[in-house]
């Protein structure tokens, strides 16, 4: 039976990955932060997953866990997941999204050398590493030039994936563009919009206060992106893969689509306001990915369009608002 260790297992991608791995019959282990308040709910939802509490900042503990679990596959989803948060905590971001990856990869290499069994690793890298890219769309060869503490930490981790690949470890680095679902927290703009739009749709009033309405992002359906990471783990050759939908929309277009789906109609713009508190010190104006390598080599393709993604998220939030009422 394939044994898999997942860090960041209680997050959006962790949950979807667990569902895929359990359906395949894998033995799943999860590293969880000992202060993560969502762990009891996660444990109740997935009772067969073996959870290991700890702290990503505890390098010795993290390395010991890899040796103890002896995974065949290791997915690293842990770390700071919000660009906005990284501006407030740049050093912590470097430790958890950067240095911890070096610890995991070194531990995986030592495990592989000790047991003689390959350890297939996947690093969840981020398009945020490209910063204000001069090339559109971005692919695996686009210059890495981050403009946020989050992007810089992810860039270090991405480079370390390449370094350990050179040492004989099967490390895939999946450069994920924004990927969303009803499980996104409202700290992300998509879910912030769909949660608010659903409330406005049901209550008939309210405004969504947003930052940069003109930022253009390539938003995809999170379970599709998780499937790409599993394909990358099991591919014959470890490599870098951009995972993206290939289409970009502005934050304003997302808000319009969500409000229309919630039933607001042509007056949607009356429910959107710009609040400078949500503007960022630096924000890439346009991010859009070219996933042709993943299409070609992994046989991967996204299954959910932008409209369908917005529709699914708004419908899930409408159900929540109606259940409350
Ligand atoms: P990120 O790409 O990982 O930072 O994902 P986010 O969903 O947090 O942000 C996506 C884009 O939405 C960025 O360009 C933000 O500047 C923009 N944005 C505009 N208004 C907001 C807002 O109110 N909250 C957040 N989180 N992002 C916003």
mmCIF file of C-alpha atoms in Angstrom, residues 96-226:
data_model
loop_
_atom_site.group_PDB
_atom_site.id
_atom_site.type_symbol
_atom_site.label_atom_id
_atom_site.label_comp_id
_atom_site.label_asym_id
_atom_site.label_seq_id
_atom_site.Cartn_x
_atom_site.Cartn_y
_atom_site.Cartn_z
ATOM 1 C CA UNK A 96 7.705 28.295 7.236
ATOM 2 C CA UNK A 97 7.437 28.562 3.438
ATOM 3 C CA UNK A 98 11.180 28.541 2.716
ATOM 4 C CA UNK A 99 13.495 26.956 5.292
ATOM 5 C CA UNK A 100 11.043 24.185 6.276
ATOM 6 C CA UNK A 101 11.126 22.963 2.668
ATOM 7 C CA UNK A 102 14.906 22.495 2.885
ATOM 8 C CA UNK A 103 14.365 20.474 6.063
ATOM 9 C CA UNK A 104 11.762 18.243 4.392
ATOM 10 C CA UNK A 105 13.825 17.641 1.254
ATOM 11 C CA UNK A 106 16.995 16.836 3.204
ATOM 12 C CA UNK A 107 15.001 14.423 5.403
ATOM 13 C CA UNK A 108 13.457 12.776 2.321
ATOM 14 C CA UNK A 109 16.899 12.342 0.746
ATOM 15 C CA UNK A 110 18.280 10.802 3.955
ATOM 16 C CA UNK A 111 15.278 8.461 4.142
ATOM 17 C CA UNK A 112 15.781 7.409 0.522
ATOM 18 C CA UNK A 113 19.472 6.738 1.128
ATOM 19 C CA UNK A 114 18.755 4.799 4.326
ATOM 20 C CA UNK A 115 15.995 2.564 2.936
ATOM 21 C CA UNK A 116 16.990 2.386 -0.727
ATOM 22 C CA UNK A 117 13.332 3.166 -1.620
ATOM 23 C CA UNK A 118 12.483 6.248 -3.679
ATOM 24 C CA UNK A 119 10.631 9.091 -1.960
ATOM 25 C CA UNK A 120 8.566 11.070 -4.478
ATOM 26 C CA UNK A 121 8.153 14.656 -3.328
ATOM 27 C CA UNK A 122 5.880 17.428 -4.559
ATOM 28 C CA UNK A 123 6.502 21.039 -3.656
ATOM 29 C CA UNK A 124 3.455 23.274 -4.038
ATOM 30 C CA UNK A 125 5.157 26.253 -5.646
ATOM 31 C CA UNK A 126 3.358 29.431 -6.529
ATOM 32 C CA UNK A 127 3.028 31.736 -9.516
ATOM 33 C CA UNK A 128 3.653 34.526 -7.009
ATOM 34 C CA UNK A 129 7.367 33.725 -7.572
ATOM 35 C CA UNK A 130 7.135 35.421 -10.963
ATOM 36 C CA UNK A 131 6.234 38.783 -9.443
ATOM 37 C CA UNK A 132 5.660 41.413 -12.113
ATOM 38 C CA UNK A 133 6.510 39.105 -14.992
ATOM 39 C CA UNK A 134 7.466 40.722 -18.292
ATOM 40 C CA UNK A 135 6.333 37.631 -20.180
ATOM 41 C CA UNK A 136 2.655 36.764 -20.649
ATOM 42 C CA UNK A 137 1.666 33.982 -20.152
ATOM 43 C CA UNK A 138 4.191 32.640 -17.665
ATOM 44 C CA UNK A 139 5.662 29.149 -18.034
ATOM 45 C CA UNK A 140 8.402 27.051 -16.420
ATOM 46 C CA UNK A 141 11.144 29.190 -18.044
ATOM 47 C CA UNK A 142 9.793 32.567 -16.956
ATOM 48 C CA UNK A 143 12.255 34.542 -14.808
ATOM 49 C CA UNK A 144 11.682 34.171 -11.078
ATOM 50 C CA UNK A 145 11.538 37.688 -9.665
ATOM 51 C CA UNK A 146 9.161 37.869 -6.705
ATOM 52 C CA UNK A 147 7.655 41.112 -5.413
ATOM 53 C CA UNK A 148 6.310 39.882 -2.062
ATOM 54 C CA UNK A 149 7.823 38.123 0.987
ATOM 55 C CA UNK A 150 5.572 35.163 0.161
ATOM 56 C CA UNK A 151 6.874 35.007 -3.413
ATOM 57 C CA UNK A 152 10.499 35.225 -2.237
ATOM 58 C CA UNK A 153 10.080 32.382 0.268
ATOM 59 C CA UNK A 154 8.358 30.233 -2.371
ATOM 60 C CA UNK A 155 11.169 31.036 -4.821
ATOM 61 C CA UNK A 156 13.764 29.722 -2.374
ATOM 62 C CA UNK A 157 11.741 26.532 -1.874
ATOM 63 C CA UNK A 158 11.321 26.101 -5.642
ATOM 64 C CA UNK A 159 15.081 26.429 -6.153
ATOM 65 C CA UNK A 160 15.726 23.895 -3.381
ATOM 66 C CA UNK A 161 13.421 21.448 -5.194
ATOM 67 C CA UNK A 162 15.749 21.785 -8.201
ATOM 68 C CA UNK A 163 18.829 21.392 -5.986
ATOM 69 C CA UNK A 164 17.557 18.132 -4.448
ATOM 70 C CA UNK A 165 16.429 16.861 -7.849
ATOM 71 C CA UNK A 166 20.063 17.238 -8.830
ATOM 72 C CA UNK A 167 20.979 15.024 -5.882
ATOM 73 C CA UNK A 168 18.751 12.190 -7.061
ATOM 74 C CA UNK A 169 15.523 12.899 -5.207
ATOM 75 C CA UNK A 170 12.291 12.751 -7.268
ATOM 76 C CA UNK A 171 11.026 16.266 -6.527
ATOM 77 C CA UNK A 172 8.321 17.810 -8.685
ATOM 78 C CA UNK A 173 7.727 21.518 -8.278
ATOM 79 C CA UNK A 174 4.198 22.474 -9.330
ATOM 80 C CA UNK A 175 3.938 26.185 -10.025
ATOM 81 C CA UNK A 176 0.320 26.710 -9.083
ATOM 82 C CA UNK A 177 -1.672 29.692 -10.231
ATOM 83 C CA UNK A 178 -4.599 30.796 -8.046
ATOM 84 C CA UNK A 179 -6.873 27.824 -7.413
ATOM 85 C CA UNK A 180 -10.111 28.228 -5.566
ATOM 86 C CA UNK A 181 -13.113 26.373 -4.189
ATOM 87 C CA UNK A 182 -15.878 26.795 -1.593
ATOM 88 C CA UNK A 183 -13.254 25.655 0.954
ATOM 89 C CA UNK A 184 -11.120 28.776 0.494
ATOM 90 C CA UNK A 185 -11.039 31.021 3.552
ATOM 91 C CA UNK A 186 -12.443 34.537 3.084
ATOM 92 C CA UNK A 187 -8.934 36.008 3.362
ATOM 93 C CA UNK A 188 -8.687 35.197 -0.375
ATOM 94 C CA UNK A 189 -10.477 37.572 -2.701
ATOM 95 C CA UNK A 190 -12.570 34.920 -4.484
ATOM 96 C CA UNK A 191 -14.219 33.550 -1.371
ATOM 97 C CA UNK A 192 -14.450 37.016 0.186
ATOM 98 C CA UNK A 193 -16.474 38.023 -2.882
ATOM 99 C CA UNK A 194 -18.649 34.901 -3.125
ATOM 100 C CA UNK A 195 -19.477 34.895 0.613
ATOM 101 C CA UNK A 196 -20.464 38.591 0.454
ATOM 102 C CA UNK A 197 -22.315 38.230 -2.866
ATOM 103 C CA UNK A 198 -24.427 35.394 -1.478
ATOM 104 C CA UNK A 199 -25.386 37.523 1.534
ATOM 105 C CA UNK A 200 -26.230 40.485 -0.717
ATOM 106 C CA UNK A 201 -28.244 38.177 -2.990
ATOM 107 C CA UNK A 202 -30.315 36.873 -0.087
ATOM 108 C CA UNK A 203 -30.629 40.096 1.954
ATOM 109 C CA UNK A 204 -30.917 42.484 -1.017
ATOM 110 C CA UNK A 205 -28.372 44.995 0.349
ATOM 111 C CA UNK A 206 -24.738 45.364 1.331
ATOM 112 C CA UNK A 207 -21.377 46.209 -0.228
ATOM 113 C CA UNK A 208 -18.163 44.278 -0.871
ATOM 114 C CA UNK A 209 -15.102 46.371 0.049
ATOM 115 C CA UNK A 210 -12.145 45.356 -2.084
ATOM 116 C CA UNK A 211 -8.608 46.519 -2.901
ATOM 117 C CA UNK A 212 -7.185 46.391 -6.424
ATOM 118 C CA UNK A 213 -10.164 45.754 -8.742
ATOM 119 C CA UNK A 214 -7.958 45.756 -11.850
ATOM 120 C CA UNK A 215 -5.609 42.939 -10.766
ATOM 121 C CA UNK A 216 -5.951 40.165 -13.336
ATOM 122 C CA UNK A 217 -5.575 36.601 -12.109
ATOM 123 C CA UNK A 218 -5.718 33.120 -13.583
ATOM 124 C CA UNK A 219 -8.244 31.370 -11.338
ATOM 125 C CA UNK A 220 -8.838 27.600 -11.526
ATOM 126 C CA UNK A 221 -10.702 24.862 -9.675
ATOM 127 C CA UNK A 222 -8.593 23.576 -6.732
ATOM 128 C CA UNK A 223 -9.339 19.813 -7.117
ATOM 129 C CA UNK A 224 -8.011 19.998 -10.709
ATOM 130 C CA UNK A 225 -4.742 21.456 -9.371
ATOM 131 C CA UNK A 226 -4.451 18.736 -6.726
#
